CSV table of C-alpha atoms in Angstrom, one decimal:
chain,number,residue,atom,x,y,z
G,1,MET,CA,10.7,-32.2,7.4
G,2,ILE,CA,8.5,-32.6,10.1
G,3,GLN,CA,6.0,-35.5,11.0
G,4,LEU,CA,2.8,-34.0,12.6
G,5,SER,CA,1.2,-37.4,12.7
G,6,ASN,CA,3.8,-38.4,16.6
G,7,LEU,CA,2.6,-35.1,17.4
G,8,ASP,CA,0.6,-36.2,20.4
G,9,ASP,CA,-3.0,-34.9,20.5
G,10,VAL,CA,-2.9,-33.2,17.1
G,11,LYS,CA,-5.6,-33.2,14.3
G,12,ILE,CA,-5.0,-32.6,11.0
G,13,ILE,CA,-7.6,-31.0,9.5
G,14,ALA,CA,-6.4,-29.8,5.7
G,15,GLY,CA,-2.8,-30.1,4.4
G,16,SER,CA,-0.2,-32.7,4.8
G,17,SER,CA,-0.1,-34.7,7.9
G,18,GLN,CA,4.5,-34.1,6.6
G,19,ILE,CA,6.2,-30.5,6.1
G,20,ILE,CA,8.4,-30.5,3.6
G,21,THR,CA,10.5,-27.0,4.8
G,22,GLU,CA,12.3,-25.3,2.0
G,23,PRO,CA,11.7,-22.1,0.9
G,24,ASP,CA,10.5,-20.2,-2.2
G,25,ILE,CA,10.0,-16.8,-3.2
G,26,PRO,CA,7.7,-14.6,-2.2
G,27,PHE,CA,5.0,-14.4,-4.8
G,28,ASN,CA,5.4,-17.2,-7.2
G,29,GLN,CA,3.3,-18.8,-9.3
G,30,GLU,CA,1.8,-21.8,-7.1
G,31,SER,CA,1.1,-19.3,-4.4
G,32,ILE,CA,-1.1,-17.1,-6.3
G,33,ASP,CA,-2.1,-19.9,-8.5
G,34,PHE,CA,-3.8,-21.8,-5.1
G,35,LEU,CA,-4.9,-18.1,-4.0
G,36,THR,CA,-7.2,-17.6,-7.3
G,37,ALA,CA,-8.5,-20.7,-7.2
G,38,LEU,CA,-9.6,-20.5,-3.9
G,39,SER,CA,-11.1,-17.2,-4.1
G,40,SER,CA,-13.0,-18.7,-7.3
G,41,ILE,CA,-14.3,-21.0,-5.2
G,42,ILE,CA,-15.3,-19.5,-2.0
G,43,ARG,CA,-17.3,-17.2,-4.5
G,44,LYS,CA,-19.1,-19.7,-6.3
G,45,SER,CA,-20.1,-21.0,-3.3
G,46,LYS,CA,-24.0,-20.5,-1.8
G,47,SER,CA,-22.9,-21.1,1.9
G,48,SER,CA,-19.3,-19.3,2.2
G,49,LYS,CA,-22.5,-16.3,0.8
G,50,GLU,CA,-23.8,-16.6,3.7
G,51,PHE,CA,-20.6,-15.2,5.9
G,52,SER,CA,-19.4,-11.4,5.0
G,53,ASP,CA,-16.0,-12.4,6.6
G,54,LEU,CA,-15.3,-15.0,4.0
G,55,ALA,CA,-17.0,-13.5,1.3
G,56,THR,CA,-13.8,-10.5,2.4
G,57,PHE,CA,-11.3,-13.0,1.9
G,58,ALA,CA,-12.4,-13.8,-0.7
G,59,PHE,CA,-12.2,-10.7,-2.1
G,60,TRP,CA,-9.0,-9.9,-0.8
G,61,CYS,CA,-7.4,-13.0,-1.9
G,62,ARG,CA,-9.0,-12.3,-5.1
G,63,LYS,CA,-6.4,-12.5,-8.4
G,64,LYS,CA,-6.7,-9.1,-9.2
G,65,ASN,CA,-5.2,-8.7,-5.8
G,66,ILE,CA,-2.5,-10.3,-5.2
G,67,MET,CA,-1.1,-8.6,-8.6
G,68,ASN,CA,-1.1,-5.3,-6.8
G,69,TYR,CA,0.6,-6.4,-4.3
G,70,LYS,CA,2.8,-8.8,-6.2
G,71,ASN,CA,3.6,-5.3,-8.4
G,72,LYS,CA,4.9,-3.0,-5.3
G,73,TYR,CA,7.1,-5.9,-4.1
G,74,SER,CA,8.7,-5.6,-7.2
G,75,HIS,CA,11.4,-5.0,-6.3
G,76,LEU,CA,12.7,-7.6,-4.4
G,77,SER,CA,14.8,-9.9,-6.4
G,78,TYR,CA,17.2,-11.7,-4.3
G,79,ARG,CA,14.2,-12.6,-1.3
G,80,ILE,CA,13.4,-16.1,-0.5
G,81,GLY,CA,11.4,-17.3,2.3
G,82,LYS,CA,12.6,-17.9,6.3
G,83,GLY,CA,11.5,-21.7,5.5
G,84,LEU,CA,8.8,-23.1,8.5
G,85,ILE,CA,6.2,-21.0,9.7
G,86,PHE,CA,4.5,-21.7,12.8
G,87,HIS,CA,1.5,-19.6,13.0
G,88,ILE,CA,-0.8,-19.7,16.2
G,89,SER,CA,-4.5,-17.9,15.4
G,90,PRO,CA,-6.2,-16.1,17.9
G,91,SER,CA,-9.5,-17.7,18.8
G,92,ASN,CA,-12.3,-15.1,18.6
G,93,VAL,CA,-11.5,-13.8,15.1
G,94,PRO,CA,-13.2,-16.6,12.3
G,95,LEU,CA,-10.8,-16.1,9.9
G,96,ASN,CA,-7.4,-14.9,11.8
G,97,PHE,CA,-5.6,-18.4,10.4
G,98,GLY,CA,-6.4,-17.5,7.4
G,99,TYR,CA,-4.7,-14.4,6.5
G,100,SER,CA,-2.3,-15.3,8.7
G,101,TYR,CA,-1.1,-18.2,6.5
G,102,ILE,CA,-1.6,-15.9,3.3
G,103,PHE,CA,1.0,-14.1,4.9
G,104,GLY,CA,3.5,-17.0,4.7
G,105,LEU,CA,2.2,-18.4,1.9
G,106,LEU,CA,3.0,-15.4,-0.5
G,107,ALA,CA,6.6,-14.2,1.7
G,108,GLY,CA,7.4,-17.7,0.2
G,109,ASN,CA,6.9,-20.2,3.0
G,110,SER,CA,6.5,-23.1,4.1
G,111,ASN,CA,2.8,-23.3,6.5
G,112,ILE,CA,2.1,-24.8,9.9
G,113,VAL,CA,-1.6,-23.3,11.5
G,114,ARG,CA,-3.1,-23.8,14.2
G,115,VAL,CA,-6.7,-22.6,14.2
G,116,PRO,CA,-9.5,-21.3,16.9
G,117,SER,CA,-10.5,-24.5,19.0
G,118,LYS,CA,-13.9,-22.8,18.7
G,119,ASN,CA,-16.6,-23.7,16.0
G,120,PHE,CA,-17.2,-21.5,13.8
G,121,PRO,CA,-19.4,-22.4,10.8
G,122,GLN,CA,-17.4,-19.9,8.3
G,123,LEU,CA,-13.9,-21.2,9.6
G,124,ASP,CA,-14.9,-24.9,8.7
G,125,LEU,CA,-16.3,-23.5,5.3
G,126,LEU,CA,-13.1,-22.5,4.4
G,127,ILE,CA,-11.2,-25.3,5.3
G,128,SER,CA,-13.2,-27.4,3.4
G,129,HIS,CA,-12.5,-25.3,0.3
G,130,ILE,CA,-8.9,-25.1,1.5
G,131,LYS,CA,-8.0,-28.9,1.2
G,132,ASP,CA,-11.0,-29.2,-1.9
G,133,ILE,CA,-8.1,-26.9,-3.5
G,134,LEU,CA,-5.0,-28.9,-1.7
G,135,SER,CA,-6.3,-32.6,-3.2
G,136,GLN,CA,-5.5,-30.9,-6.9
G,137,LYS,CA,-2.5,-32.7,-8.0
G,138,LYS,CA,-1.0,-29.1,-9.1
G,139,PHE,CA,-1.0,-28.0,-6.0
G,140,SER,CA,0.6,-31.4,-4.9
G,141,ARG,CA,3.4,-29.6,-4.0
G,142,LEU,CA,1.9,-26.7,-2.1
G,143,ASN,CA,0.3,-29.2,0.2
G,144,SER,CA,3.6,-30.8,1.1
G,145,ARG,CA,4.4,-27.2,2.8
G,146,THR,CA,1.0,-26.2,4.4
G,147,SER,CA,-0.5,-27.9,7.2
G,148,PHE,CA,-3.5,-26.8,9.4
G,149,ILE,CA,-3.9,-28.6,13.2
G,150,LYS,CA,-6.1,-28.5,16.2
G,151,TYR,CA,-4.3,-29.5,19.4
G,152,ASN,CA,-5.8,-28.6,22.8
G,153,ARG,CA,-3.7,-26.4,26.0
G,154,LEU,CA,-2.2,-29.7,27.3
G,155,SER,CA,-1.3,-30.7,23.9
G,156,ASN,CA,3.6,-30.9,23.8
G,157,ALA,CA,2.5,-29.9,19.9
G,158,THR,CA,3.5,-26.0,20.5
G,159,ASP,CA,7.5,-27.1,22.2
G,160,LEU,CA,7.8,-29.8,19.5
G,161,ILE,CA,6.9,-27.5,16.7
G,162,SER,CA,8.6,-24.7,17.9
G,163,ALA,CA,11.9,-26.5,18.1
G,164,GLN,CA,11.5,-26.9,14.8
G,165,CYS,CA,10.4,-23.5,13.1
G,166,ASP,CA,11.4,-20.6,11.7
G,167,LEU,CA,10.1,-17.9,12.8
G,168,ARG,CA,6.6,-17.7,15.1
G,169,LEU,CA,3.6,-15.9,14.1
G,170,ILE,CA,1.9,-15.3,17.1
G,171,TRP,CA,-1.6,-13.3,17.3
G,172,GLY,CA,-3.9,-13.1,21.4
G,173,GLY,CA,-3.3,-11.8,24.3
G,174,ASP,CA,-0.2,-10.6,26.0
G,175,GLU,CA,-1.1,-13.2,28.7
G,176,THR,CA,-1.2,-16.4,25.9
G,177,ILE,CA,1.3,-14.9,24.2
G,178,ASN,CA,3.9,-15.3,26.8
G,179,GLN,CA,2.5,-18.6,27.6
G,180,ILE,CA,3.6,-19.3,24.1
G,181,ARG,CA,6.8,-17.3,24.4
G,182,LYS,CA,7.7,-20.4,26.9
G,183,SER,CA,8.2,-22.5,24.5
G,184,GLN,CA,11.5,-22.6,22.9
G,185,LEU,CA,13.2,-21.6,19.5
G,186,PRO,CA,15.5,-22.2,17.2
G,187,THR,CA,18.6,-19.8,18.4
G,188,LYS,CA,17.8,-18.4,15.0
G,189,SER,CA,15.0,-18.6,15.0
G,190,THR,CA,12.2,-15.2,15.9
G,191,ASP,CA,8.5,-14.4,16.4
G,192,ILE,CA,6.4,-11.8,15.2
G,193,THR,CA,3.7,-11.1,17.4
G,194,PHE,CA,0.5,-9.9,17.5
G,195,SER,CA,-0.6,-8.9,20.8
G,196,ASP,CA,-4.0,-7.2,22.6
G,197,ARG,CA,-4.3,-3.7,20.9
G,198,TYR,CA,-7.1,-1.0,21.5
G,199,SER,CA,-8.3,1.2,18.4
G,200,PHE,CA,-10.4,4.1,19.1
G,201,ALA,CA,-12.5,6.5,16.1
G,202,LEU,CA,-12.3,10.8,15.5
G,203,ILE,CA,-15.1,12.5,13.7
G,204,ASP,CA,-15.3,16.3,13.3
G,205,SER,CA,-18.8,17.2,14.4
G,206,ASP,CA,-18.7,20.2,12.3
G,207,PHE,CA,-18.1,18.4,8.7
G,208,PHE,CA,-21.1,15.2,9.6
G,209,ILE,CA,-23.6,17.4,11.1
G,210,ASN,CA,-23.0,19.5,6.7
G,211,GLN,CA,-22.8,16.2,5.0
G,212,SER,CA,-26.4,14.8,3.1
G,213,VAL,CA,-28.6,12.4,4.6
G,214,ASN,CA,-27.2,9.7,2.4
G,215,ASP,CA,-23.5,10.7,2.9
G,216,GLN,CA,-24.5,10.4,7.1
G,217,GLU,CA,-26.1,6.7,6.1
G,218,LYS,CA,-23.4,5.5,4.8
G,219,LEU,CA,-21.2,7.0,7.5
G,220,PHE,CA,-23.4,4.5,9.7
G,221,GLU,CA,-23.0,1.3,7.9
G,222,ASN,CA,-19.9,2.0,7.9
G,223,PHE,CA,-19.7,1.9,11.3
G,224,TYR,CA,-21.4,-0.7,12.1
G,225,ASN,CA,-19.3,-2.5,9.4
G,226,ASP,CA,-15.6,-1.9,11.3
G,227,THR,CA,-17.9,-2.7,15.0
G,228,TYR,CA,-20.2,-4.5,14.8
G,229,LEU,CA,-19.9,-7.8,12.6
G,230,MET,CA,-17.0,-8.6,15.0
G,231,ASP,CA,-18.9,-7.7,18.1
G,232,GLN,CA,-16.1,-5.3,18.4
G,233,ASN,CA,-13.7,-8.3,18.9
G,234,ALA,CA,-10.9,-7.5,16.3
G,235,CYS,CA,-8.2,-5.0,17.6
G,236,SER,CA,-9.2,-2.4,15.0
G,237,SER,CA,-13.3,-2.1,16.0
G,238,PRO,CA,-12.7,1.1,18.3
G,239,HIS,CA,-14.4,1.6,22.0
G,240,ILE,CA,-14.5,5.0,21.9
G,241,VAL,CA,-15.4,8.2,19.8
G,242,PHE,CA,-13.6,11.1,20.3
G,243,TRP,CA,-15.2,14.3,19.2
G,244,THR,CA,-14.2,18.2,17.8
G,245,GLY,CA,-15.6,20.8,15.8
G,246,LYS,CA,-18.8,23.3,17.4
G,247,ASN,CA,-21.3,21.3,16.8
G,248,LYS,CA,-20.6,18.0,18.6
G,249,SER,CA,-24.3,18.1,21.3
G,250,LYS,CA,-25.7,18.4,18.0
G,251,ALA,CA,-23.4,15.3,15.6
G,252,LYS,CA,-24.0,13.4,19.4
G,253,ASP,CA,-27.2,13.1,19.2
G,254,LEU,CA,-27.2,12.6,15.7
G,255,PHE,CA,-24.5,9.7,15.2
G,256,TRP,CA,-26.1,8.0,17.6
G,257,LYS,CA,-29.8,8.2,16.7
G,258,GLY,CA,-29.3,7.6,12.9
G,259,LEU,CA,-26.8,4.5,14.1
G,260,ASN,CA,-29.2,2.8,15.7
G,261,SER,CA,-32.1,2.8,13.4
G,262,PHE,CA,-29.2,1.7,11.0
G,263,ILE,CA,-28.7,-1.7,13.4
G,264,ILE,CA,-32.3,-1.9,13.5
G,265,LYS,CA,-32.5,-1.8,9.7
G,266,LYS,CA,-29.7,-4.0,9.5
G,267,ASP,CA,-31.8,-6.7,12.3
G,268,TYR,CA,-28.8,-6.4,14.3
G,269,LEU,CA,-29.6,-9.7,17.2
G,270,ILE,CA,-27.5,-9.7,20.5
G,271,GLU,CA,-28.3,-12.9,22.9
G,272,ASP,CA,-29.7,-13.1,26.5
G,273,ILE,CA,-26.7,-13.9,28.0
G,274,VAL,CA,-24.6,-10.7,25.8
G,275,ALA,CA,-26.7,-7.9,27.4
G,276,MET,CA,-26.4,-9.2,30.5
G,277,GLU,CA,-22.5,-8.9,30.4
G,278,LYS,CA,-22.9,-5.4,28.4
G,279,HIS,CA,-25.3,-4.4,31.8
G,280,LEU,CA,-22.1,-5.8,33.9
G,281,GLU,CA,-19.5,-4.4,32.2
G,282,LEU,CA,-21.5,-1.4,33.0
G,283,CYS,CA,-21.7,-1.5,36.5
G,284,LYS,CA,-17.9,-1.9,36.9
G,285,LYS,CA,-17.2,0.8,34.5
G,286,ALA,CA,-19.6,2.8,36.5
G,287,ILE,CA,-17.1,2.1,39.8
G,288,ASP,CA,-14.1,3.0,38.6
G,289,LEU,CA,-15.4,6.0,36.5
G,290,ASP,CA,-16.5,7.0,40.1
G,291,GLY,CA,-20.1,8.9,37.8
G,292,LYS,CA,-17.9,10.9,35.6
G,293,PHE,CA,-20.0,10.2,33.2
G,294,ASN,CA,-23.9,10.0,31.5
G,295,PHE,CA,-25.0,7.0,30.2
G,296,VAL,CA,-27.7,7.1,27.2
G,297,LYS,CA,-28.8,3.4,26.3
G,298,TYR,CA,-30.6,2.5,23.0
G,299,GLY,CA,-32.3,-0.6,23.6
G,300,ASN,CA,-29.4,-3.7,23.9
G,301,ASN,CA,-28.3,-1.9,20.3
G,302,ILE,CA,-26.0,0.4,21.8
G,303,TYR,CA,-24.8,1.2,25.2
G,304,LEU,CA,-22.9,4.7,25.4
G,305,LEU,CA,-21.4,6.5,28.2
G,306,SER,CA,-19.7,10.0,27.6
G,307,ILE,CA,-16.7,10.3,29.7
G,308,GLU,CA,-16.3,13.6,31.7
G,309,ILE,CA,-12.7,13.2,32.6
G,310,LEU,CA,-10.4,10.9,30.5
G,311,PRO,CA,-9.2,7.9,32.9
G,312,ASP,CA,-4.8,7.7,32.4
G,313,ASN,CA,-4.9,4.3,30.9
G,314,VAL,CA,-7.7,5.1,28.1
G,315,ASP,CA,-7.0,1.9,26.4
G,316,THR,CA,-9.2,-0.1,29.6
G,317,LEU,CA,-11.6,1.5,28.4
G,318,ARG,CA,-13.1,-1.5,26.3
G,319,GLY,CA,-16.9,-2.5,25.1
G,320,LYS,CA,-18.2,-5.6,22.3
G,321,CYS,CA,-21.8,-5.9,20.7
G,322,GLY,CA,-22.4,-2.1,20.7
G,323,PHE,CA,-21.1,-0.5,24.7
G,324,PHE,CA,-18.9,2.6,23.5
G,325,TYR,CA,-17.6,5.3,25.0
G,326,GLN,CA,-17.5,9.1,23.8
G,327,TYR,CA,-15.6,11.9,25.0
G,328,ASP,CA,-14.7,15.9,23.6
G,329,LEU,CA,-11.4,16.9,22.5
G,330,ASN,CA,-10.7,20.8,21.9
G,331,ASN,CA,-8.1,19.8,19.1
G,332,THR,CA,-7.1,17.5,16.7
G,333,SER,CA,-3.4,17.5,19.1
G,334,GLU,CA,-5.1,16.1,21.9
G,335,ILE,CA,-5.0,12.7,21.1
G,336,SER,CA,-0.9,12.8,22.0
G,337,SER,CA,-1.5,12.7,25.2
G,338,PHE,CA,-3.1,9.5,25.9
G,339,ILE,CA,-1.6,7.4,22.4
G,340,ASN,CA,0.9,4.5,23.8
G,341,THR,CA,1.7,1.2,22.7
G,342,LYS,CA,-1.5,-0.4,22.8
G,343,PHE,CA,-2.9,2.4,20.1
G,344,GLN,CA,-3.3,0.0,16.6
G,345,THR,CA,-5.7,1.7,14.3
G,346,LEU,CA,-7.2,5.4,14.0
G,347,THR,CA,-10.3,5.0,12.7
G,348,TYR,CA,-10.6,9.4,11.2
G,349,TYR,CA,-14.3,11.3,9.4
G,350,GLY,CA,-14.1,14.2,8.3
G,351,PHE,CA,-9.6,14.6,8.8
G,352,ASN,CA,-7.3,15.1,6.3
G,353,LYS,CA,-5.0,12.3,7.2
G,354,ASP,CA,-1.6,13.0,6.6
G,355,SER,CA,-2.4,15.9,9.2
G,356,LEU,CA,-3.6,13.2,11.4
G,357,ALA,CA,-0.2,11.0,10.9
G,358,ARG,CA,1.8,14.0,11.5
G,359,ILE,CA,0.3,14.4,14.6
G,360,LEU,CA,1.9,11.2,15.5
G,361,ILE,CA,5.4,11.3,14.3
G,362,GLU,CA,5.9,15.1,15.3
G,363,ASN,CA,5.0,14.0,18.8
G,364,ASN,CA,7.3,10.9,19.1
G,365,LEU,CA,4.5,9.5,19.6
G,366,MET,CA,5.2,5.1,20.0
G,367,GLY,CA,1.3,3.5,19.2
G,368,VAL,CA,-1.2,3.7,16.2
G,369,ASP,CA,-0.2,1.7,13.6
G,370,ARG,CA,-3.2,2.7,11.2
G,371,ILE,CA,-4.7,5.2,10.1
G,372,VAL,CA,-7.9,4.5,8.1
G,373,PRO,CA,-10.8,6.2,6.7
G,374,ILE,CA,-14.7,5.0,9.0
G,375,GLY,CA,-15.5,1.7,7.7
G,376,ARG,CA,-12.0,0.0,6.9
G,377,ALA,CA,-10.5,-1.1,10.4
G,378,LEU,CA,-11.2,-3.8,9.1
G,379,ASP,CA,-9.2,-4.2,5.8
G,380,ILE,CA,-6.3,-6.6,6.0
G,381,ASP,CA,-3.1,-5.6,4.2
G,382,LEU,CA,0.4,-6.8,4.0
G,383,VAL,CA,1.6,-4.2,6.7
G,384,TRP,CA,-0.6,-4.8,9.8
G,385,ASP,CA,1.0,-4.1,13.1
G,386,GLY,CA,3.9,-1.3,11.7
G,387,TYR,CA,5.3,-5.1,10.5
G,388,ASP,CA,6.2,-5.6,5.7
G,389,MET,CA,4.8,-9.6,6.2
G,390,ILE,CA,6.3,-10.0,2.9
G,391,ASN,CA,10.3,-8.7,4.1
G,392,CYS,CA,9.5,-9.8,7.7
G,393,LEU,CA,9.2,-13.5,7.1
G,394,SER,CA,11.4,-13.8,4.6
G,395,ARG,CA,14.9,-12.6,3.6
G,396,GLU,CA,17.3,-11.2,1.6
G,397,ILE,CA,20.7,-12.6,-0.1
G,398,SER,CA,23.2,-9.9,-0.3
G,399,ILE,CA,24.5,-9.8,-3.0
G,400,LEU,CA,28.2,-7.2,-3.9
């Protein structure tokens, strides 16, 4: 048992102050019932409906989806959780902590989750719903195996919890991960890290311009959801669009103008300070790229840099809040020349997903863990960054 109330500067915002570190089987009934109740209470809440990411979270953890996952893992006969998982979530993604918790929960573990210190209204709503459900008598055991906490960087809580956990899930930039790794783990414990990643989109220009107006507008909506909903802060949001085909110029003009019109319909609002930051980033990149680019601006909604020469590290071409890069490819296989371990998600439009996967495999590439259609970049899954979360967060008992 871990007594969290004895730790300096630790605020317990949901769950128990005394954590029982006993493992359970993956997809145990209590966990499924909890997620079913959580999904239901979120979807019934009027306040929660104001936040698309919270609605998506509720839809993902609904009973039907969880049972589909359980069926996929029905072959796990002799598997049990690792014990206690310590989750350290990123500061810039409001609900990442909730998904991380579900990973640990479904794998059969007790969980201590450090949530972002920033104030996000959807985070507060989710915590409130979790508290309501954990307070119910039928979830008393789960409550004793769960704690959501906050503490500042000067606290020694990371050291003390790390010294007693069986596995850490660390989400954040490289510097954050390296800092947390200074807190030692027990000798048998391990880390799973989700570091700074980079994602891109790939569009076939010929396929795009031959689609109906409705289908083109659907692409605008899907691209908007992949990027603007998280202001490109999600590791799976694309920063650069690569174009293939014979009609690149026509397709690019149609795409960005159409996206801008769609954004206006969505009433996307950008704060003045963010607009200033975008302009500053443009100035920096103008220097870095030595003038070898073409810049187009659609108000403050879209900043678009069309580059002539790819830098050695494409993953340095980053934007946010509607700052994008684009580059023309002669053929799809050219992506193999710049993909490195930083690359996470490839979103595509107009391609066969298997042919894209073959490019990665046949060229023995170390990067890209996800290939998904444009519009599904933010879809969470139990396989993330190449890790099968149920298998990685549980242990197999070998029976001979």
